[in-house]
XYZ file of C-alpha atoms in Angstrom:
527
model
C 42.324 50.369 41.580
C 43.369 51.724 45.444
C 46.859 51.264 43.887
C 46.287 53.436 41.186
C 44.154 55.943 42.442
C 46.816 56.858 45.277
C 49.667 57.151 42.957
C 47.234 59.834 41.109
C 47.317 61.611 44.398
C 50.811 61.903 45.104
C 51.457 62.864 42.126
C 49.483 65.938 41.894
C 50.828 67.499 45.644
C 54.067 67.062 44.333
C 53.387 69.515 41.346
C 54.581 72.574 43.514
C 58.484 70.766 43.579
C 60.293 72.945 41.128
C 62.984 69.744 40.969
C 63.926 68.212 38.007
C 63.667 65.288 38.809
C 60.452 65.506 40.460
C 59.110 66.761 37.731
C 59.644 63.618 35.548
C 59.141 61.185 37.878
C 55.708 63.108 37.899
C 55.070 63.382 34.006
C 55.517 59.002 34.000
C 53.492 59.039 36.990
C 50.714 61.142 35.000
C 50.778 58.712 32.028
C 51.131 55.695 34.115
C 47.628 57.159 35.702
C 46.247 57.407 32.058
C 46.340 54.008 30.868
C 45.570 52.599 34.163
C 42.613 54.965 34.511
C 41.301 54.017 30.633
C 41.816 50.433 31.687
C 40.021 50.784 34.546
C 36.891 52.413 32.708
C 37.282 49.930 30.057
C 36.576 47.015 33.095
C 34.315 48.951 34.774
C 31.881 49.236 31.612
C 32.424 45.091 30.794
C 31.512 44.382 34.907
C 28.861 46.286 34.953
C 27.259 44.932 31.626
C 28.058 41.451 33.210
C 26.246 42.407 36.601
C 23.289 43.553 34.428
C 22.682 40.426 32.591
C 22.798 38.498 35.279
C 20.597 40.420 37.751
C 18.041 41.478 34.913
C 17.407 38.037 32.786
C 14.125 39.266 31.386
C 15.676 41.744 29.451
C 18.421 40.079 27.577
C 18.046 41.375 24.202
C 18.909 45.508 26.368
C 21.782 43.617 28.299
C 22.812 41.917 25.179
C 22.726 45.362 23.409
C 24.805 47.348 26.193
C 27.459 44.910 26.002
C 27.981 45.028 22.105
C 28.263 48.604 22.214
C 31.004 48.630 25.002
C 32.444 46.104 23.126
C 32.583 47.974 20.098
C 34.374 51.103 22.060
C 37.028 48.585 23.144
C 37.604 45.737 20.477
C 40.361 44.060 23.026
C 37.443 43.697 26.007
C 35.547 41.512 23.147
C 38.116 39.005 21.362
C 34.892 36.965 20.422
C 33.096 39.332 18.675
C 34.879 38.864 15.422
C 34.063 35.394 14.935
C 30.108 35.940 15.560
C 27.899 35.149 12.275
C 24.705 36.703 12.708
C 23.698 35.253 9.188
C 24.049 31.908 10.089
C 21.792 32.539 13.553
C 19.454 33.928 11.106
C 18.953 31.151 8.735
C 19.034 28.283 11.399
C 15.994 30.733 13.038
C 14.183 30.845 9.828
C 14.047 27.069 8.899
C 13.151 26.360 12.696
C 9.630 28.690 12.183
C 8.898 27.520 9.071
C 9.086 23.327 10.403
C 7.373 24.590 13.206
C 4.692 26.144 10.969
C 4.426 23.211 9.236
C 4.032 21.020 12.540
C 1.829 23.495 13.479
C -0.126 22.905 11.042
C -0.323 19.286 11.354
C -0.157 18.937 14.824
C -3.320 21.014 15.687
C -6.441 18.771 16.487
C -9.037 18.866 13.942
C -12.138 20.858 15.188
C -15.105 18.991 13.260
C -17.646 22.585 11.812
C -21.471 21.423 12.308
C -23.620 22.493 9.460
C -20.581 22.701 6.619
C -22.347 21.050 3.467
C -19.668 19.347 0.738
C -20.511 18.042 -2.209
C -22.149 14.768 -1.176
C -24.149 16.454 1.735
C -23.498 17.095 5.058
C -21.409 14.360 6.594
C -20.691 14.331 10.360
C -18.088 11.589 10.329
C -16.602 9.329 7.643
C -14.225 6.500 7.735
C -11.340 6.928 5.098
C -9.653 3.923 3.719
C -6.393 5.394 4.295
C -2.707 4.389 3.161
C -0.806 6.930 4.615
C 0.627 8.059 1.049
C 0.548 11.288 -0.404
C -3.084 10.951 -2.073
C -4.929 9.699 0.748
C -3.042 11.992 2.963
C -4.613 15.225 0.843
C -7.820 13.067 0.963
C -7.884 13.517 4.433
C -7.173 17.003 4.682
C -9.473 17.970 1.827
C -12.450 15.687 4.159
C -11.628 17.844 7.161
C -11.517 21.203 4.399
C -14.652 20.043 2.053
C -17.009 18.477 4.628
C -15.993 20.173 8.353
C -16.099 16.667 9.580
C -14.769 13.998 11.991
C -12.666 11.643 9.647
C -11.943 7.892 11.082
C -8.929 6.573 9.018
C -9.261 2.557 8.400
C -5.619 0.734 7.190
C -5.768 -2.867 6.377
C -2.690 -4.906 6.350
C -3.210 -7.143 3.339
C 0.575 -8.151 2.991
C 1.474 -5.682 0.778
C 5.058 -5.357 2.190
C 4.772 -2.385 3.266
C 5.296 -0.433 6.948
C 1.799 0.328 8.246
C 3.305 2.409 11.400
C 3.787 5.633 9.641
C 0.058 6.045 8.285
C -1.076 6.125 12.030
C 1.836 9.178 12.776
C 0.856 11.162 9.851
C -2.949 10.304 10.914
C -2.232 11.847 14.565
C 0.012 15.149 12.960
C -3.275 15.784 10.661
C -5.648 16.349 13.400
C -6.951 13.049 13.602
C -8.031 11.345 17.231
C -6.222 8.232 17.628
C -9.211 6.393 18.931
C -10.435 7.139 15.618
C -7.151 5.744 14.123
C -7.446 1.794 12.757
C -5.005 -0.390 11.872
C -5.786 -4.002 10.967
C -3.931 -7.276 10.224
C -6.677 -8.944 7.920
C -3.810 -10.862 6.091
C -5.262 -14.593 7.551
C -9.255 -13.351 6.671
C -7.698 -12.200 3.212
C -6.148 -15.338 2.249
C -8.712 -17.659 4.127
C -12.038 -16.198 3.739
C -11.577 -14.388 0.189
C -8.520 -15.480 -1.550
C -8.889 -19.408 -1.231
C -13.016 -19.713 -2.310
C -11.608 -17.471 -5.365
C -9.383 -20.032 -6.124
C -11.846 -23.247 -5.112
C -13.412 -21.633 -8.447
C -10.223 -21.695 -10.591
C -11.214 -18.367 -11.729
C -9.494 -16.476 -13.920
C -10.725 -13.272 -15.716
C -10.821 -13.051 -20.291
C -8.452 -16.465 -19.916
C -5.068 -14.615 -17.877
C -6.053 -12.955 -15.131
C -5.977 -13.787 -12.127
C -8.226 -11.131 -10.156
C -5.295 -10.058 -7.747
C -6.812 -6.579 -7.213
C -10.454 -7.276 -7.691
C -10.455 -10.159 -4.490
C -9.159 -7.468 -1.932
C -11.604 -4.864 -2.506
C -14.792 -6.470 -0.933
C -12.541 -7.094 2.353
C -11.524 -3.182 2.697
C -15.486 -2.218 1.907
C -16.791 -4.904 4.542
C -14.063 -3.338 7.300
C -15.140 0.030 6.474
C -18.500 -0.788 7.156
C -18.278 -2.496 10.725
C -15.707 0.363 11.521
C -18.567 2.829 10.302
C -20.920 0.783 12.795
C -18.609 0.578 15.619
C -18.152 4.551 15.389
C -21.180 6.025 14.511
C -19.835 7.497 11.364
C -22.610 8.045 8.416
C -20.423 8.355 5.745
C -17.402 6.362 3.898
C -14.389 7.234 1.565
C -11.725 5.415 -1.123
C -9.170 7.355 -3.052
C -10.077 5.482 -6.205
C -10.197 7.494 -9.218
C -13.168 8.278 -11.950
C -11.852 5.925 -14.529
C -11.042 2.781 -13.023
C -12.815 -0.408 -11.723
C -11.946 0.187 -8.183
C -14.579 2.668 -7.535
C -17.186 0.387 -8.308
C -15.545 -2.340 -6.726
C -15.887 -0.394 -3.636
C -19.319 1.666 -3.382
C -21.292 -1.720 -4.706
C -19.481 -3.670 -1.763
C -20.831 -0.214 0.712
C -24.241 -0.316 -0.631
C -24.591 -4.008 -0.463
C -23.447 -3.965 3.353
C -24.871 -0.559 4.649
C -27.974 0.550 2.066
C -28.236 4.095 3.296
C -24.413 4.967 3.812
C -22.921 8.304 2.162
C -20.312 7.725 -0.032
C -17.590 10.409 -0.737
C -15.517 9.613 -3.639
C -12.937 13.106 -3.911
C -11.139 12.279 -7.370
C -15.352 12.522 -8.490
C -15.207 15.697 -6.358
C -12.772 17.794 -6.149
C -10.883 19.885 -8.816
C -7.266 19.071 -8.002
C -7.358 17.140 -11.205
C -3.584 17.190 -12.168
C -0.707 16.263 -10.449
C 0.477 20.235 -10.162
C -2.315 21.191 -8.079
C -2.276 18.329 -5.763
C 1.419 18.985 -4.938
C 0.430 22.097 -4.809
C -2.603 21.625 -2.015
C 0.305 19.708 -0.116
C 2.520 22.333 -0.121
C 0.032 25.410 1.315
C -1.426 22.448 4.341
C 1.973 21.631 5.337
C 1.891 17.429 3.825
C 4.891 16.263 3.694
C 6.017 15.518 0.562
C 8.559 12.723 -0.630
C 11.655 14.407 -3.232
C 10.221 10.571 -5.143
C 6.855 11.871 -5.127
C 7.723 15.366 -7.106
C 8.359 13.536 -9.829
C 6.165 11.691 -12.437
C 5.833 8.242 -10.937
C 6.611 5.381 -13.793
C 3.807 3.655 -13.097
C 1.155 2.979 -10.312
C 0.718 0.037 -8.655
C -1.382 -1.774 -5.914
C -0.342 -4.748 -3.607
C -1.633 -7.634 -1.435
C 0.031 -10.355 -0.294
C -1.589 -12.730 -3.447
C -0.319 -9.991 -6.111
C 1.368 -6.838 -7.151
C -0.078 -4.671 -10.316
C 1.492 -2.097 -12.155
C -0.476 0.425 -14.727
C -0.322 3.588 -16.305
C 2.194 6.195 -17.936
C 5.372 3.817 -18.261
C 3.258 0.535 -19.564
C 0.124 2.845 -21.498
C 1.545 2.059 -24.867
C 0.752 -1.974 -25.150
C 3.473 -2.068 -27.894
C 6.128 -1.068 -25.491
C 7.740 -3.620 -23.468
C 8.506 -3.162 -19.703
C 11.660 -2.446 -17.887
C 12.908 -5.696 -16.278
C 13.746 -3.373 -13.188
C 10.189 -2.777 -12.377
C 9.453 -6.098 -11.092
C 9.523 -6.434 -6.855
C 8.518 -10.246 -6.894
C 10.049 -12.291 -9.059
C 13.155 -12.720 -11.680
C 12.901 -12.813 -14.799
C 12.516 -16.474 -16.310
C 16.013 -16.096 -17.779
C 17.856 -15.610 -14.579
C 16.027 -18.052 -12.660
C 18.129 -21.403 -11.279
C 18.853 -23.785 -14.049
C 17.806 -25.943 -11.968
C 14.087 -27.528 -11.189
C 13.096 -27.083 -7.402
C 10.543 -29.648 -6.712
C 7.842 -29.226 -4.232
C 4.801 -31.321 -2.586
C 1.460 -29.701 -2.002
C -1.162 -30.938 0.502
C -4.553 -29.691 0.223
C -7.696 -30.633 2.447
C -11.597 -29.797 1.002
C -9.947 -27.987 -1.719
C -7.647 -25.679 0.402
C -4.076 -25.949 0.842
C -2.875 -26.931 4.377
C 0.874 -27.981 3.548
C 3.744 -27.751 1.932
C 6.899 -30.036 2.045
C 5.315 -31.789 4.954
C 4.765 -28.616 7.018
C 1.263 -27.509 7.587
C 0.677 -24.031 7.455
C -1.599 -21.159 7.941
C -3.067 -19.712 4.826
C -1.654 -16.542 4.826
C 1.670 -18.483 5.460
C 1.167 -20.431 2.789
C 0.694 -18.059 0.490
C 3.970 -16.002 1.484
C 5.864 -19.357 1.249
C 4.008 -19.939 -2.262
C 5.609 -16.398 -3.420
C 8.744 -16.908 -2.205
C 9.192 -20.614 -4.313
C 7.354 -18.962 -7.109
C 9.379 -15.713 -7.690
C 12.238 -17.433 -7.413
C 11.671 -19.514 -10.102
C 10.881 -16.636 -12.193
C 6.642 -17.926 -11.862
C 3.736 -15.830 -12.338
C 4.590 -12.739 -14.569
C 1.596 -11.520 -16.953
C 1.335 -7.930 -19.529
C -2.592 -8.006 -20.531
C -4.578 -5.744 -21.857
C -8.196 -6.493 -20.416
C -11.734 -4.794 -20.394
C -12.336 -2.643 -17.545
C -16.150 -2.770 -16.575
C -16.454 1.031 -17.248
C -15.933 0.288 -20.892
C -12.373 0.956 -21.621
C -8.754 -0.959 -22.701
C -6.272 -1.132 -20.010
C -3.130 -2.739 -19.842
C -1.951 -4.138 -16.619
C 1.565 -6.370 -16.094
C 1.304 -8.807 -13.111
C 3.313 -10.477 -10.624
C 1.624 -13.512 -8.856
C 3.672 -16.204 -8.149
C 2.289 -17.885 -5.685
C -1.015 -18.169 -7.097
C 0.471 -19.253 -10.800
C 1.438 -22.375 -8.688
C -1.336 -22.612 -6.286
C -3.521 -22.907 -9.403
C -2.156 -25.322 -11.407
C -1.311 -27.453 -8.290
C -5.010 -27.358 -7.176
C -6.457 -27.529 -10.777
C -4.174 -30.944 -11.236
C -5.669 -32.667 -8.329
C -8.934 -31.825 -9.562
C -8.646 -34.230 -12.132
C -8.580 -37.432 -9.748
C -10.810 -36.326 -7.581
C -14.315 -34.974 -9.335
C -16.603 -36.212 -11.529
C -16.465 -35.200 -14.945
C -20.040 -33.410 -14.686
C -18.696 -31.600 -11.786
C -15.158 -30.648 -13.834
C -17.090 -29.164 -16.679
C -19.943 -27.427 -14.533
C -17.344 -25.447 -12.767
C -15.910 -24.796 -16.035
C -19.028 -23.561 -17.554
C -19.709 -21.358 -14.886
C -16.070 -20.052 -13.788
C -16.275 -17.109 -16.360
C -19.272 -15.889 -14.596
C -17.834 -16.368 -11.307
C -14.439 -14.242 -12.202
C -16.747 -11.925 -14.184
C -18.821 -10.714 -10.953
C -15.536 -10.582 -8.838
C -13.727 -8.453 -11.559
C -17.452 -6.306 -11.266
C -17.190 -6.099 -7.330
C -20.289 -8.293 -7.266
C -18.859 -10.626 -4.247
C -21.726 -9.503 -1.958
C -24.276 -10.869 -5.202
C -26.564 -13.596 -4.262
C -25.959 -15.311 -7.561
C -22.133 -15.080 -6.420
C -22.865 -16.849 -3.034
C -24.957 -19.440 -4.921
C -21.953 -20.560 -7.167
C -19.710 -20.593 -4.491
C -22.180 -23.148 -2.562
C -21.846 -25.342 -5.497
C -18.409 -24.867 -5.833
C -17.773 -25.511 -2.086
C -19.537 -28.811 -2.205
C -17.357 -29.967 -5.074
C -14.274 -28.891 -2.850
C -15.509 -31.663 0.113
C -13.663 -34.296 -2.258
C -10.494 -32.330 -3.539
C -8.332 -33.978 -1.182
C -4.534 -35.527 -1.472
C -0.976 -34.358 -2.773
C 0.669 -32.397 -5.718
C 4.216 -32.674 -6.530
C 5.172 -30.273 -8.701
C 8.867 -29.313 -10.763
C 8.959 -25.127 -10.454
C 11.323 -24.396 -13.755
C 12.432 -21.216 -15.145
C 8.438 -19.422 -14.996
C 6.766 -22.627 -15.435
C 4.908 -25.212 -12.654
C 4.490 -28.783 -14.153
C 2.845 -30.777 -12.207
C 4.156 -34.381 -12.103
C 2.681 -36.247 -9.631
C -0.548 -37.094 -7.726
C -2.335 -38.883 -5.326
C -5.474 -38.484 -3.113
C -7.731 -40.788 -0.678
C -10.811 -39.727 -2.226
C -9.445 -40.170 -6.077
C -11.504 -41.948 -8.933
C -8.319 -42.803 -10.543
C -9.062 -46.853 -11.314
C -6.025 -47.899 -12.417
C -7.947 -51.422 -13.711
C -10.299 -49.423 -15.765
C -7.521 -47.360 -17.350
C -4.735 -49.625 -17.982
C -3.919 -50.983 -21.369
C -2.982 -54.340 -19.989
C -5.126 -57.115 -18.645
C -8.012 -55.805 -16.561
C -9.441 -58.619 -15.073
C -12.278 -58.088 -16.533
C -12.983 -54.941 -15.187
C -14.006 -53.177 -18.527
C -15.967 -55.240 -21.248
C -14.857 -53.709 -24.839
C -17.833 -54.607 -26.724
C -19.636 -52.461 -24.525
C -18.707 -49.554 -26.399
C -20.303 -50.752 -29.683
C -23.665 -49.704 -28.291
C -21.991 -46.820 -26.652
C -21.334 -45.328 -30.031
C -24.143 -46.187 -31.462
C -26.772 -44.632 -29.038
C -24.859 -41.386 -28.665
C -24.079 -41.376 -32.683
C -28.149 -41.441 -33.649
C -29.041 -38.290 -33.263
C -26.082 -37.212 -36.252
C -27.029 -40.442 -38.232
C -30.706 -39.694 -38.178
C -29.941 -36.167 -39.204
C -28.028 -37.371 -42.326
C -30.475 -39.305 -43.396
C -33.474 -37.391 -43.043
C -31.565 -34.592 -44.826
C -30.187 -36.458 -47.711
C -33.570 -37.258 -48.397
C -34.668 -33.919 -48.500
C -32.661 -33.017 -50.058
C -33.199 -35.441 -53.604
């Protein structure tokens, strides 16, 4: 700058030369002062726009301004410039708001409102059986919307395959507390405590079913409860909808536990009554929604670790056959091995304890049960049974661990009770499935049978072998300590005289008077 600045100097007392040569030297010594002078100005606008961003931070958007508009007046100072999108910046800013809207949204802690009134009353706090899926997600916003109140959400790990860790991170972005937040294994109490007295009952709903759904529902009610204790809360909630068995199943297993408890039952409720306007509900609170879940679902379905159902849309038309790609738990009976898998079953007071020689838990031995089954191609059922609110309903099945359980169990049976107690349980095992498929666990006249059926179960002790084949279980082998096999009595050889023959003539005849008395006095009568 010094540099040029002099030579602008010189050049101008030199004007007053009248030489030639002077006088051109001084015209490329007036242009040479031109350019540099325009490329000093040029620098000196890009320094000080520099300097100005630097000392004045706060007001970057001014700074930012300046320099654009030097850099406009000299497109060399800039080379940059012409590779800026601003749409790009634009659209990256735009989707950033609205997921932080939406986290926004979620993220904010629930502030419970004191005095809001819903439809069942005013509720202060209520304990949700929650899934984490889409419906009981917009459950629990419509709670906090509806009622202004403190929502606990209960999860229950019942085997159903599925990660539980998610429902607790969509809990915590909706507002909930995480000490209000429970998630419980209840997989060994499932299998031991509600799934194993089904089965000392062999009970099995209208002849096929075998009460996969209806057996978990008194667990999830009874955990509800003692969370509803623990908390303080005076209300409960299930996602269950108006039509099906479920709701009863779980408001008689509240009322039976906890009298006086609220129930809240939204699909009863609310009037997001389509799928439309619940997608729709999810959208404006900011739920995340699952592309899968936009679209008409095939079929709904509801698993535990003894069975998996599927109902609805797909499967409503009982003449129509399901898709062999809908099935999570088993092949199909055609692809299983061609060959038999054999396996040994130990059971102790009615309850199995091992299998091949290895004891197990009983929520162990129920996965191991599945696994054997389903591969096999075991356990499939399409029914159509009565629902206890008075419709048809056709349900397809996969339980193939308890296909074999059952006729494992059922086959020891046989050796080892009485033939009173065989046909008393079967006289009252309709009854028995009947309440459970009601939701009437919690009965007293539920409890009764089970006594009876428990003390039968003291003397079902020994060992199944069984030949798993292609979606059948046959049984072909037994033996227990406690069985009243006599193999004197039944054999067709010599007995030692262990059985007298001419026994049964009397037999016969005593238990044959009644019909020969009958003929006669008839007969008579009758002439």
């Amino acid at each position: 700058k010094k540099k040029d600045s002099s030579s602008s100097g010189s050049s101008s007392s030199s004007s007053s030369s009248s030489s030639s040569e002077d006088k051109k030297k001084e015209e490329e010594n007036k242009k040479k002062d031109s350019s540099s002078s325009s490329s000093s100005s040029s620098s000196s606008s890009s320094s000080s726009s520099s300097e100005s961003e630097k000392k004045e931070e706060a007001k970057k958007k001014e700074s930012s301004s300046s320099s654009s508009s030097s850099s406009s007046s000299s497109s060399s100072s800039s080379p940059s410039s012409s590779s800026f999108n601003i749409n790009n910046i634009n659209k990256n800013i735009n989707a950033n708001n609205r997921r932080s809207s939406n986290n926004n949204r979620l993220n904010k802690k629930f502030v419970p409102m004191a005095g809001k009134v819903g439809p069942s009353g005013e509720v202060k706090k209520v304990v949700l059986a929650y899934s984490g899926g889409l419906d009981t997600s917009i459950i629990l916003k419509w709670l906090q919307d509806t009622y202004g109140c403190e929502v606990v959400t209960f999860t229950a790990d019942l085997g159903q395959g599925e990660e539980l860790g998610p429902a607790k991170v969509k809990a915590l972005k909706m507002g909930v507390k995480e000490e209000n937040i429970f998630i419980v294994d209840v997989r060994e109490e499932f299998v031991k405590e509600y799934v194993f007295p089904m089965f000392r009952a062999n009970a099995i709903y209208e002849g096929t079913y075998l009460l996969g759904t209806s057996i978990a529902r008194p667990l999830i009610s009874k955990k509800q409860i003692e969370i509803a204790n623990q908390v303080g809360a005076d209300a409960v909630c299930h996602g269950a909808t108006g039509k099906g068995n479920d709701q009863v199943r779980f408001e008689i297993g509240y009322y039976a536990l906890k009298p006086d408890v609220k129930v809240i039952a939204p699909w009863r409720e609310w009037d997001l009554d389509s799928r439309t306007k619940l997608l729709a509900y999810a959208d404006k609170n900011g739920i995340p929604v699952a592309a899968s879940k936009r679209q008409e679902q095939p079929y709904s379905t509801d698993a535990n670790l003894l069975h998996i159902s599927y109902e609805g849309n797909a499967l409503e038309d009982p003449w129509e056959e399901y898709l062999e790609d809908m099935f999570t738990r088993s092949v199909s009976p055609e692809n299983a091995p061609n060959e038999p898998t054999y396996i040994e079953l130990e059971f102790e007071k009615g309850d199995p304890v091992a299998l091949n020689g290895e004891r197990l838990s009983p929520a162990e031995m129920l996965t191991a049960l599945n696994k054997l089954g389903g591969d096999n191609g075991i356990g499939r059922l399409d029914i159509v049974e009565s629902r206890y609110v008075g419709m048809k309903s056709r349900g397809v099945y996969e339980t193939p661990g308890g296909t074999v359980l059952l006729a494992m169990r059922r086959d020891l049976e046989s050796i080892c009770l009485d033939r009173g107690e065989m046909h008393y349980k079967d006289e009252i095992m309709p009854k028995y499935a009947e309440l459970l498929y009601n939701g009437m666990w919690f009965s007293p006249e539920r409890e009764m049978m089970q006594k009876s059926i428990d003390q039968a179960a003291q003397h079902v002790n020994g060992t199944v072998r069984a030949k798993l084949y292609k979606g059948n279980v046959m049984c072909v082998g037994r033996k227990s300590p406690t069985s009243l096999y006599d193999v004197n009595l039944s054999t067709f050889e010599e007995d030692g005289g262990a059985y007298d023959q001419k026994d049964a003539a009397g037999f016969i005849k005593l238990n044959a008077l009644r019909l020969r008395t009958l003929k006669r006095r008839r007969t008579d009568a009758g002439k």
